[in-house]
Short mmCIF file of C-alpha atoms (C1' of nucleotides) in Angstrom, two decimals:
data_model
loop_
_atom_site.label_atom_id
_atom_site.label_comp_id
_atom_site.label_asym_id
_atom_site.label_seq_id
_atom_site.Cartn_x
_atom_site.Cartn_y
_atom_site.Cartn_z
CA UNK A 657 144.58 72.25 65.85
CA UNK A 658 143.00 69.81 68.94
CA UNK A 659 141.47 70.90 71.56
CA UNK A 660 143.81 71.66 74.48
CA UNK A 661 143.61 69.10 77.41
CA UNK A 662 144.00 72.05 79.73
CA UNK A 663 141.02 73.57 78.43
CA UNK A 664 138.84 70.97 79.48
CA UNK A 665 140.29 70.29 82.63
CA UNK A 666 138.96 74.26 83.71
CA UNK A 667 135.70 72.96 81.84
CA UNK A 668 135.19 70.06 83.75
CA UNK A 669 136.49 71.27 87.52
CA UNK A 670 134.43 74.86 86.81
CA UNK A 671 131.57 72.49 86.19
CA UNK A 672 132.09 70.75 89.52
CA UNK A 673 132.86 73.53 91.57
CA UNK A 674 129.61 75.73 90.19
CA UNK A 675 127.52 72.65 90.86
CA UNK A 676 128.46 72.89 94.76
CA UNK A 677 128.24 76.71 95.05
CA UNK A 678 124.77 76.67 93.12
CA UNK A 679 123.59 74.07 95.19
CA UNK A 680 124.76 75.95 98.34
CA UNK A 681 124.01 79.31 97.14
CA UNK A 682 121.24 79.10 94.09
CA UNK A 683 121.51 80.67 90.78
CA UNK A 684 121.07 84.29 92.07
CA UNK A 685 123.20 84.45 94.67
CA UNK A 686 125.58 82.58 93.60
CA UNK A 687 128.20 84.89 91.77
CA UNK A 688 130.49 83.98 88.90
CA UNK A 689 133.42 85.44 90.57
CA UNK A 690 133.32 82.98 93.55
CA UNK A 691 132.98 80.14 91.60
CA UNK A 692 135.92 80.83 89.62
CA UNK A 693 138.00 81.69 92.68
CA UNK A 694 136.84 78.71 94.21
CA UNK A 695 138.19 76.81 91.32
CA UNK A 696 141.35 78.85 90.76
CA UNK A 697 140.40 80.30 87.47
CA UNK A 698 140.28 84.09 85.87
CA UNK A 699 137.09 85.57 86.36
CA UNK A 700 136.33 85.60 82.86
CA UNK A 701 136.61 81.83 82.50
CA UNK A 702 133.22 81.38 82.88
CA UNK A 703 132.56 82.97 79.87
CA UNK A 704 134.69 81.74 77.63
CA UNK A 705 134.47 78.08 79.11
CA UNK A 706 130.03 78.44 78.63
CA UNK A 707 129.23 81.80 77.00
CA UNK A 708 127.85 82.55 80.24
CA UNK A 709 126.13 82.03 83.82
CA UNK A 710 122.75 80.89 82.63
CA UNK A 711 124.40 78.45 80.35
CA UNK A 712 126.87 77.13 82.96
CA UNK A 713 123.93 76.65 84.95
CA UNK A 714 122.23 75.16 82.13
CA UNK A 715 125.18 71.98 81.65
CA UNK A 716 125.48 72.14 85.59
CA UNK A 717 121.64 70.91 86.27
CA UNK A 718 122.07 68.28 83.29
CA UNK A 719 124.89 66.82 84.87
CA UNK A 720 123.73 66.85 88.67
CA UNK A 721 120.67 65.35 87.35
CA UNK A 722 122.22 62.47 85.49
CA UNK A 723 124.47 62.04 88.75
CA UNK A 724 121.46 61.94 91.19
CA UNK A 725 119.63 59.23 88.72
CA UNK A 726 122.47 56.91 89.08
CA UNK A 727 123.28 57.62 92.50
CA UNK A 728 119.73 57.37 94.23
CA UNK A 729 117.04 56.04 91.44
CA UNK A 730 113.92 56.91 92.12
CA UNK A 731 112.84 53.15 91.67
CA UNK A 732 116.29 52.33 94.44
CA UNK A 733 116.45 49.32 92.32
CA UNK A 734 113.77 47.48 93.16
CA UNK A 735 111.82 45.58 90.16
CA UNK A 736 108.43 47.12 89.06
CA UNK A 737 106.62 43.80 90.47
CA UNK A 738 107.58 44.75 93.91
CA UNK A 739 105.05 45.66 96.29
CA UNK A 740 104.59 48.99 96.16
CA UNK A 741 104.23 50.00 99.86
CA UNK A 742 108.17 49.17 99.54
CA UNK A 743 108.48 51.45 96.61
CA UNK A 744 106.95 54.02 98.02
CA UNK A 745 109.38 53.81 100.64
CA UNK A 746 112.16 53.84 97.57
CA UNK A 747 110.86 57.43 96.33
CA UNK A 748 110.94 58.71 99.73
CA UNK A 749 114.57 57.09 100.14
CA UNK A 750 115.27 58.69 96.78
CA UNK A 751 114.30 62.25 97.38
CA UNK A 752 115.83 62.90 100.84
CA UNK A 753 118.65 61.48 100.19
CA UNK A 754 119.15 63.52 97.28
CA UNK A 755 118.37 66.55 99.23
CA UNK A 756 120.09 65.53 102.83
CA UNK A 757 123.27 63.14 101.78
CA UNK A 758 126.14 65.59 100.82
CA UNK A 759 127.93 63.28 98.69
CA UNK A 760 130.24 64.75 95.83
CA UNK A 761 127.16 63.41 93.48
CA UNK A 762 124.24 64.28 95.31
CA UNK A 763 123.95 67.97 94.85
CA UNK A 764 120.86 67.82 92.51
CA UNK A 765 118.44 67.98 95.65
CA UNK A 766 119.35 71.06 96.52
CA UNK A 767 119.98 72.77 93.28
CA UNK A 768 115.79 71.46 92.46
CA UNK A 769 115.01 73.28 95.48
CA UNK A 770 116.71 76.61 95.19
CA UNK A 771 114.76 76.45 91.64
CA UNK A 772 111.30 75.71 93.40
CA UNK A 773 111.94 78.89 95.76
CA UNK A 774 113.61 80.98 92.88
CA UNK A 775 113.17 79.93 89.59
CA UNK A 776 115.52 80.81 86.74
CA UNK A 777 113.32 81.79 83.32
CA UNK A 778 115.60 79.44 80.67
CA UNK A 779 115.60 76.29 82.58
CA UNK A 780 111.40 76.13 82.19
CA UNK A 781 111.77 72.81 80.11
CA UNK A 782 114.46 71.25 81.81
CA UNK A 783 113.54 71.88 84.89
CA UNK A 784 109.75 70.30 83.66
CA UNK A 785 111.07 67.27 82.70
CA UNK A 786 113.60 66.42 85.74
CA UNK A 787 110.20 66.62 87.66
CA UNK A 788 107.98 64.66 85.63
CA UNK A 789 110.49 61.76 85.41
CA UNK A 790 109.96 61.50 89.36
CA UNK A 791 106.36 62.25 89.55
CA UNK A 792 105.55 60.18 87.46
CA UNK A 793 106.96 56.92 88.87
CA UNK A 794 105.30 58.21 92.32
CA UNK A 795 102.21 58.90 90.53
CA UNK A 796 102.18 55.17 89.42
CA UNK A 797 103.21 53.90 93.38
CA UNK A 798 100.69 55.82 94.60
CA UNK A 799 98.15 55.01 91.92
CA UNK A 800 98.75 51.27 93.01
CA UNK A 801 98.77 51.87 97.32
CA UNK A 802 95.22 54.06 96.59
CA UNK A 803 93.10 51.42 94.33
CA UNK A 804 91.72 51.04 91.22
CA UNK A 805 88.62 53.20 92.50
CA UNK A 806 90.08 56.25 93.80
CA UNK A 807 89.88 59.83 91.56
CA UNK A 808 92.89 61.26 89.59
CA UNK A 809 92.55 64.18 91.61
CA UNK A 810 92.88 62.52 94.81
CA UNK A 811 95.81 60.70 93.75
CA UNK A 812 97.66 63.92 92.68
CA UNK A 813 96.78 65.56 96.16
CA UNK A 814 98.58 62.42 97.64
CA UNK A 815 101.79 62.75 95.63
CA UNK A 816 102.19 66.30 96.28
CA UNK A 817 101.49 65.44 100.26
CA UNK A 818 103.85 62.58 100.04
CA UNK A 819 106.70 64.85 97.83
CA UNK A 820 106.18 67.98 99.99
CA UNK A 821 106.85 66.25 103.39
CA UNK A 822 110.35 65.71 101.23
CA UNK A 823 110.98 68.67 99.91
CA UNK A 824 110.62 71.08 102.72
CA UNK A 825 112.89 68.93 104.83
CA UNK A 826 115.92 70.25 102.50
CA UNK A 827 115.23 73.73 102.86
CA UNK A 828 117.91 74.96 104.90
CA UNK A 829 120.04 73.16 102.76
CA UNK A 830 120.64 69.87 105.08
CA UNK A 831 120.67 71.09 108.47
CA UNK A 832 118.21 70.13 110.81
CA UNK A 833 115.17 73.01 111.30
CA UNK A 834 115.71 74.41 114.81
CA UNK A 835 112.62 72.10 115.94
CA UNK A 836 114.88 69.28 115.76
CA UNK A 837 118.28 69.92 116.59
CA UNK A 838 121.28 71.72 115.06
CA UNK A 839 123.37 70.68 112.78
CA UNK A 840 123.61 68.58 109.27
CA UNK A 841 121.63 65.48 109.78
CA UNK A 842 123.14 62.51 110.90
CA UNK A 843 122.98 59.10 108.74
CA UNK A 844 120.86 57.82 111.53
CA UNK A 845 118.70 60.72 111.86
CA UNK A 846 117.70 60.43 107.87
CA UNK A 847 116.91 56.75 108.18
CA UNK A 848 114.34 58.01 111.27
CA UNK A 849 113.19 60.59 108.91
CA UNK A 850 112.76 58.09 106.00
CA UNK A 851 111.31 55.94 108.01
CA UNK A 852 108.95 58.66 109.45
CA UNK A 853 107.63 60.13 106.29
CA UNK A 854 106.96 56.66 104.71
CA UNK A 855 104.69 55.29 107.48
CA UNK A 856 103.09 58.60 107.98
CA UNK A 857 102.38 58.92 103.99
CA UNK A 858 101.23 55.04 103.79
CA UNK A 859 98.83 56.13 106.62
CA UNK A 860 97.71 59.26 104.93
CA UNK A 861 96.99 57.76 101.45
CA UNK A 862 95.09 54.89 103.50
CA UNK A 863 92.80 57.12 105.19
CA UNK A 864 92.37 58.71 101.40
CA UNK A 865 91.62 55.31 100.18
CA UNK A 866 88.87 54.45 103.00
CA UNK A 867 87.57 57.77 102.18
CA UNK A 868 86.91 57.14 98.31
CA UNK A 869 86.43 53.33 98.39
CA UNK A 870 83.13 54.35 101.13
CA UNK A 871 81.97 56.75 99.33
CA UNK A 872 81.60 54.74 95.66
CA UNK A 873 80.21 52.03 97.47
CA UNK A 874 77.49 53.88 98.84
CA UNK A 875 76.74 55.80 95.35
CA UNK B 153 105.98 121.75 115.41
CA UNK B 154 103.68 118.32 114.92
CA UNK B 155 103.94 115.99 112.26
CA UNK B 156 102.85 116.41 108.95
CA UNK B 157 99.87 114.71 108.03
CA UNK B 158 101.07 113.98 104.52
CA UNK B 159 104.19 112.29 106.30
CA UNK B 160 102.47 110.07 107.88
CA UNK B 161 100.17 109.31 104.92
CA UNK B 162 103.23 108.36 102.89
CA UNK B 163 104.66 106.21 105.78
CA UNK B 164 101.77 104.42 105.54
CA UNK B 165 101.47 104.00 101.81
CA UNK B 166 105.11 102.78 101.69
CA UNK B 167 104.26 100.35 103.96
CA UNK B 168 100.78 98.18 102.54
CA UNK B 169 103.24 99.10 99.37
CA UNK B 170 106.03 97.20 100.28
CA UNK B 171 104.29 94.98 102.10
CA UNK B 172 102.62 93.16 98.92
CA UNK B 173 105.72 93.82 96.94
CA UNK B 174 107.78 91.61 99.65
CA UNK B 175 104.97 89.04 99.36
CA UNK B 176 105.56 88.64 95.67
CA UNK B 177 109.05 88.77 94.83
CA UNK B 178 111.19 88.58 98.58
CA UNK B 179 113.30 90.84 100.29
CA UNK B 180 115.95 90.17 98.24
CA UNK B 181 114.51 90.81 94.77
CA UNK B 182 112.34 93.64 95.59
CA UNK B 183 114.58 97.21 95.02
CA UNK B 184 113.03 99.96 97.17
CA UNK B 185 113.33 102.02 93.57
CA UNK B 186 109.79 99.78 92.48
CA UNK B 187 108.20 100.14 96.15
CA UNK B 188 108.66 103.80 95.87
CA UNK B 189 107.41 103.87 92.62
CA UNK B 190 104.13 101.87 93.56
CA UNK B 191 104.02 104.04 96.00
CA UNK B 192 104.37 107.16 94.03
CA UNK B 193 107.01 108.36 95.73
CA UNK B 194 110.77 109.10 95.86
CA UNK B 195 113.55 106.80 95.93
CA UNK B 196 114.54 108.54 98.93
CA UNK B 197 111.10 107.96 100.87
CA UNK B 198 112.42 104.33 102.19
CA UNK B 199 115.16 105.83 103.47
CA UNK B 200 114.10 108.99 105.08
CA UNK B 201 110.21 107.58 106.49
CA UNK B 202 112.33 104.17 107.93
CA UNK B 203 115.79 104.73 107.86
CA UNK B 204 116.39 101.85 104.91
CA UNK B 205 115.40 98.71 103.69
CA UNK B 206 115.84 96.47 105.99
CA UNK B 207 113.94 98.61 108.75
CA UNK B 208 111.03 98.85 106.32
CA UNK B 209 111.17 95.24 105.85
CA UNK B 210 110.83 94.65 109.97
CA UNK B 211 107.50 96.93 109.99
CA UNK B 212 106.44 95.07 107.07
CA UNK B 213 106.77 91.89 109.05
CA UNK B 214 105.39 92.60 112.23
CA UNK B 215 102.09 94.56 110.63
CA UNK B 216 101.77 91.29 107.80
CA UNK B 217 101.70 89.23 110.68
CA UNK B 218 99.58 91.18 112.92
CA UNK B 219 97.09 91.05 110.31
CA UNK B 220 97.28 87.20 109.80
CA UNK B 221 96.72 86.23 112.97
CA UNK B 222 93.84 88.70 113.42
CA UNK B 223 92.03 87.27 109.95
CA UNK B 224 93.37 83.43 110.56
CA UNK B 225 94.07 82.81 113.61
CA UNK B 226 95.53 79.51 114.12
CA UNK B 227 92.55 78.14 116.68
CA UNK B 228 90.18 79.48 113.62
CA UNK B 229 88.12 80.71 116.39
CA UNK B 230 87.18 77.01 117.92
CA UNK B 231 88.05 76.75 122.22
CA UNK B 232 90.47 74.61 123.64
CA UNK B 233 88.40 71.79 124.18
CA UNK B 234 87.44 71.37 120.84
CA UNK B 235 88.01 67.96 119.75
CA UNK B 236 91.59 67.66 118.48
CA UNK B 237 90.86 66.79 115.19
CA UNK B 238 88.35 69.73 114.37
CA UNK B 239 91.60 71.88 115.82
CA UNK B 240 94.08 70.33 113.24
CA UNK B 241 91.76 71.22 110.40
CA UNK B 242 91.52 74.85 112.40
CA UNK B 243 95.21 75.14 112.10
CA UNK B 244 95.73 73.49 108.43
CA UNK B 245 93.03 75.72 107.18
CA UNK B 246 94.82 79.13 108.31
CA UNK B 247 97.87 78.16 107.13
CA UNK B 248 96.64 77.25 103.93
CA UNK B 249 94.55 80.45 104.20
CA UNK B 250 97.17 82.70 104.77
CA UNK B 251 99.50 81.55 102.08
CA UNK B 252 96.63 80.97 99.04
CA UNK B 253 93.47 83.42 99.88
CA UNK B 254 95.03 86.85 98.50
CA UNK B 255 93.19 89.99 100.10
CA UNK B 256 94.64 92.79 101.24
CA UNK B 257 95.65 91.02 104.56
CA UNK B 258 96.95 88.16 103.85
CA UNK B 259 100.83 88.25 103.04
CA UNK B 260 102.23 87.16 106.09
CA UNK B 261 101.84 83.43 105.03
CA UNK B 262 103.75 84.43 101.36
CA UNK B 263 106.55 87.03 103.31
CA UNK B 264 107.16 83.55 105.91
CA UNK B 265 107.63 81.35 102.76
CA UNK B 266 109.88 83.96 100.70
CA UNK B 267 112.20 84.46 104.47
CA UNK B 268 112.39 80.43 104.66
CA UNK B 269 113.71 80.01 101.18
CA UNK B 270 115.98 82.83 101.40
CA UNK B 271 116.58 83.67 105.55
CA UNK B 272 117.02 87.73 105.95
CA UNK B 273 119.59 88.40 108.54
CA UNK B 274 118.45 90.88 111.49
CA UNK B 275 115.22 88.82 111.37
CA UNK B 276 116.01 86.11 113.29
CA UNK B 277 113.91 86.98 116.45
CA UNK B 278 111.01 88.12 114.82
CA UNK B 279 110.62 85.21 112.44
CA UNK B 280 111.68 82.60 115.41
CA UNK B 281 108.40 84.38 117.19
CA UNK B 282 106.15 83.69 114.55
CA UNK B 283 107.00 80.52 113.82
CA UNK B 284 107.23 78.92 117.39
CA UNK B 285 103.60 80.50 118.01
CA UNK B 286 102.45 78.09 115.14
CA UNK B 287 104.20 75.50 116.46
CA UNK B 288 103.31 75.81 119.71
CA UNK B 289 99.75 75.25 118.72
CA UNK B 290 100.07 72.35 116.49
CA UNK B 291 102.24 70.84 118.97
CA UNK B 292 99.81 70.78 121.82
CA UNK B 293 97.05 69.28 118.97
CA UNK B 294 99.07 66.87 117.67
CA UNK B 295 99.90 65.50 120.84
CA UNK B 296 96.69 65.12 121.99
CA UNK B 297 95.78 63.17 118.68
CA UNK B 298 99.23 60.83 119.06
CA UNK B 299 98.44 60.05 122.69
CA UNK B 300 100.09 60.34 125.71
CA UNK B 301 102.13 56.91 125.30
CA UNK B 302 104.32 58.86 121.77
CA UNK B 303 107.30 60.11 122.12
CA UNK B 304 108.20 63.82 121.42
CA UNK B 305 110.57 63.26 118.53
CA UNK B 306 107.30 61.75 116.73
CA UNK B 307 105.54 64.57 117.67
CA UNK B 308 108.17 66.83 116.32
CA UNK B 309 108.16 64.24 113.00
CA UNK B 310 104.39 64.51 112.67
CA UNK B 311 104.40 68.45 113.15
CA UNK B 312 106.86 68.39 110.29
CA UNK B 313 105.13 66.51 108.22
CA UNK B 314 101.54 68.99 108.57
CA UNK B 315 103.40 71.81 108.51
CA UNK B 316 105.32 70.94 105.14
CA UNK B 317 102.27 70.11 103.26
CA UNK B 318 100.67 73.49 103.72
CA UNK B 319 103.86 75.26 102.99
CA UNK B 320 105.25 74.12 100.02
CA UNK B 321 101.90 74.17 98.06
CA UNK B 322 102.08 77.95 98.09
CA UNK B 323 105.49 77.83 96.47
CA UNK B 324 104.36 79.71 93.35
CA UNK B 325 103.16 82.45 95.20
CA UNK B 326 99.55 80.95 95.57
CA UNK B 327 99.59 79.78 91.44
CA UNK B 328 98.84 76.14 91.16
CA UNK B 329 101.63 74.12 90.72
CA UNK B 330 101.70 72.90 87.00
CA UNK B 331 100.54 69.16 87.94
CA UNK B 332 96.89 70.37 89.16
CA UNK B 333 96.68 73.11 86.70
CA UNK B 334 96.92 77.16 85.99
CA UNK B 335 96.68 79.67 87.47
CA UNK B 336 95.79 80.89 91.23
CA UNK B 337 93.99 78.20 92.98
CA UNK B 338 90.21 79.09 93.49
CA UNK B 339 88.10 78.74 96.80
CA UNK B 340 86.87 75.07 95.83
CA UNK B 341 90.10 74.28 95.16
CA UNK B 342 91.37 75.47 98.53
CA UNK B 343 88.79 74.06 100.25
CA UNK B 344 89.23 70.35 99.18
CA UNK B 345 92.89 71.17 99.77
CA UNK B 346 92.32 71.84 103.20
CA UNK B 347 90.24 68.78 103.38
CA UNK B 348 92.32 66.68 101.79
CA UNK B 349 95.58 67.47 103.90
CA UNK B 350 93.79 67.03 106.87
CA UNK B 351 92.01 63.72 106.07
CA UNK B 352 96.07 62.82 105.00
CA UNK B 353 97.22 64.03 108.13
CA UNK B 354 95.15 62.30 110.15
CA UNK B 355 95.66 59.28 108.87
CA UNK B 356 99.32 59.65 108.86
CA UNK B 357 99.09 60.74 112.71
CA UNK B 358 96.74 57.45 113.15
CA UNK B 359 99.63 55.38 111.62
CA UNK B 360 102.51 56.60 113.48
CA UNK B 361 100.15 56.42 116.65
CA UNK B 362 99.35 52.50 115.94
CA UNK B 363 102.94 51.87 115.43
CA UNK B 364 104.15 53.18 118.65
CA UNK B 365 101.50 52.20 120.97
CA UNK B 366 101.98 48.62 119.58
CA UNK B 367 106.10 49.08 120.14
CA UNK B 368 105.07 50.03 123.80
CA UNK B 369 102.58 47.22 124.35
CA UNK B 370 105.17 44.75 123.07
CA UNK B 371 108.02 46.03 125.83
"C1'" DG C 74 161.78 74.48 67.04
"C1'" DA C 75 158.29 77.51 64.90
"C1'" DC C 76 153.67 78.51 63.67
"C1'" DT C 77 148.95 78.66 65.03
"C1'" DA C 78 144.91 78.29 67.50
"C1'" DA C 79 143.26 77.62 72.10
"C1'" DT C 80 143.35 79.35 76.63
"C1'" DT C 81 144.40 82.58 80.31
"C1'" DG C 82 144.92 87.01 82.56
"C1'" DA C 83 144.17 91.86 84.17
"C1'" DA C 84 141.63 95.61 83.51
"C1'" DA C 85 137.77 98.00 81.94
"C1'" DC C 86 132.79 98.33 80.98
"C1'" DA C 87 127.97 98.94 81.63
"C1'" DA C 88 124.04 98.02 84.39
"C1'" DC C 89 121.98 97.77 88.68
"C1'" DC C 90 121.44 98.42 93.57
"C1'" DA C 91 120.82 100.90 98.29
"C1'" DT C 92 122.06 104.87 100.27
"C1'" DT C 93 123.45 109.76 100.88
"C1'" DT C 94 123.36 114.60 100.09
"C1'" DA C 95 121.73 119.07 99.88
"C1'" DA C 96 118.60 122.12 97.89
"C1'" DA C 97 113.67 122.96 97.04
"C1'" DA C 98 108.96 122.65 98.44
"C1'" DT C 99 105.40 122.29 101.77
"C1'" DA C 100 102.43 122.10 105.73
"C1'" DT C 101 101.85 123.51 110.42
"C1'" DG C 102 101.93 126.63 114.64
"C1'" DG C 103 102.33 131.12 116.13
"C1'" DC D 227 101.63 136.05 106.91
"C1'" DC D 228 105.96 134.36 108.75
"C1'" DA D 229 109.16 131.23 110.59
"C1'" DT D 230 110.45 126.66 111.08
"C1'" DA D 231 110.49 121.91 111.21
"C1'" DT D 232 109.01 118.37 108.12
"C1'" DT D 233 108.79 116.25 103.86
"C1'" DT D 234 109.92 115.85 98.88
"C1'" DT D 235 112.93 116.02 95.07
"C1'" DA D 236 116.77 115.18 91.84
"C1'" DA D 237 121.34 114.10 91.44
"C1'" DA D 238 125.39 111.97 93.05
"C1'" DT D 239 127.99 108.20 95.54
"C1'" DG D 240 129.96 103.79 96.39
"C1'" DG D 241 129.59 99.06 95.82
"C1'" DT D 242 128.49 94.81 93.39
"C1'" DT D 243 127.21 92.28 89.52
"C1'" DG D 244 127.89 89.78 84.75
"C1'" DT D 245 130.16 90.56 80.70
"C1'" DT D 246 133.66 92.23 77.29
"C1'" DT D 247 138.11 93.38 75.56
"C1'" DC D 248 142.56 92.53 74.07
"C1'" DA D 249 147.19 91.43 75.00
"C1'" DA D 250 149.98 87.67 76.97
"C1'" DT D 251 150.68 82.90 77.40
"C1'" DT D 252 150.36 78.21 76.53
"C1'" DA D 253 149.86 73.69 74.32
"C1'" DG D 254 149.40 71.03 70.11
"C1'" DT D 255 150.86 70.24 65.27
"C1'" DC D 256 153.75 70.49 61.28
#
DNA sequence: GACTAATTGAAACAACCATTTAAAATATGG
DNA sequence: CCATATTTTAAATGGTTGTTTCAATTAGTC
């Protein structure tokens, strides 16, 4: 006997609807029973549908992550011969917009940061890789803006400076900190805040640069 | 008839108690049934020596940060009319201080991370207090570096963008994060991290400085 | 249209949590 | 040493959580 076409349609819209309240929420607080009310389904659907929370949570990360790589690349489509003070600006696109555009395919921001402030034990390797794919193209940027002379070490420092500025803008989940405002931000007010964060890193990793370059040239 | 001395002894126990046990795990995921235990006492003690868990978390608060500002304050000791960037490096190195160098009174920095990732209700005032007081500080020193020609959203932006580099490196609870090794960072470590945001910062203040002076020279 | 497997539904289950209760134990002041 | 307020203790309470159970229902196939 098939597979019932009902069956996946609770799959697919549990899927969707868990993906919003974990982003909203995270993985601890967010509780099975509100995500199947939310999507008009028993309370032990989420059981039979995944074999359980974790594992729900497990297919929703996959999916917001494939959703958030189409949707906002960390590369924004720009070729890898393009200069990469404008692909730094890409990354920076790339991860706020992820985090601060509330899009029905842009919850992947969020759900990375409820795992940096709580993470779930079961997602170690998944979680690992979803990170390395965007570290390392800012690794290579940054690599490029900071010179062929400059240490390892000082180019990891600027990626986490330049990724952190990023991050911590998401945290209350896309509204504005009370420093600036109330509210979600405004389409306007992320462009100011891209815009912000990519002259302010470019300056940063410059005055890293100056730093090293002086200091081998007077060894 | 006075107070017991053993009372008071316990009071005080439950509190250093608690107070490293919020550090490490948040209000949320800490049970008063492990604090008491730590503390070697009952279940009941949370309830009966503060009248329940939320209460204990308040006088956990106000004594963490008590103690943080007495061992980091955020001048680091230096006057007023110290040069403005010796005071940025003053403020980046208590932050950084309070939130990676782990003796026995220096939680504050982990309890603020743990409330910003996961707000507890009923501690709105408090933790509006002890941020703004921060703020406040960095404000007046980042101005000062900008100029008197930048406007305050960039001094808002620039705030941000200090403030977010100290905070989210002690994400792990003061363990490196995985892309500059294992394990708790030492005090090398947090010393060139202190010297690296702040030669970072400065040059991202420097850029966003250039840029708006030369707007304002061009009108 | 009937048989069968897939899906749904309501209720129950077990684990955990903060809090309460009331009796027992203890230190302090007289 | 006694009386009393303070503190400790163990057990119980009420609420929430994720998960399980099993009967009822439904959709697909012959």
């Amino acid at each position: 006997m098939a597979i019932r076409s009902d069956g996946v349609l609770k799959h697919d819209r549990l899927l969707h609807v868990a993906m919003e309240v974990f982003a909203k929420k995270g993985f601890h607080d967010a509780t099975v029973a509100e995500i199947c009310e939310a999507a008009e389904a028993n309370i032990a659907a989420v059981n039979y549908h995944f074999g359980g929370k974790e594992q729900l949570y497990a297919e929703v990360w996959a999916l917001a992550f494939a959703d958030a790589h189409r949707t906002y690349p960390v590369d924004g489509g720009l070729p890898a011969t393009a200069p990469a003070t404008q692909r730094l600006r890409a990354v920076i696109h790339s991860l706020l917009s992820r985090i601060l555009r509330h899009g029905p395919h842009s919850h992947a921001g969020l759900i990375l940061l409820q795992e940096m402030a709580r993470p779930v034990e079961g997602i170690r390797q998944v979680r690992r890789q979803a990170i390395a794919l965007v570290r390392k193209h800012l690794e290579l940027t940054v690599r490029e803006l900071l010179g062929p002379k400059v240490s390892d070490q000082s180019v990891r420092l600027c990626v986490m400076s330049v990724v952190n500025q990023c991050l911590t803008i998401g945290f209350r989940g896309g509204q504005k900190p009370p420093s600036l405002g109330e509210g979600p931000f405004t389409e306007q007010e992320i462009d100011e805040l891209i815009e912000h964060v990519h002259r302010f890193s470019l300056g940063g990793i410059r005055a890293v640069r100056r730093q090293e370059t002086a200091l081998c040239g007077a060894t």
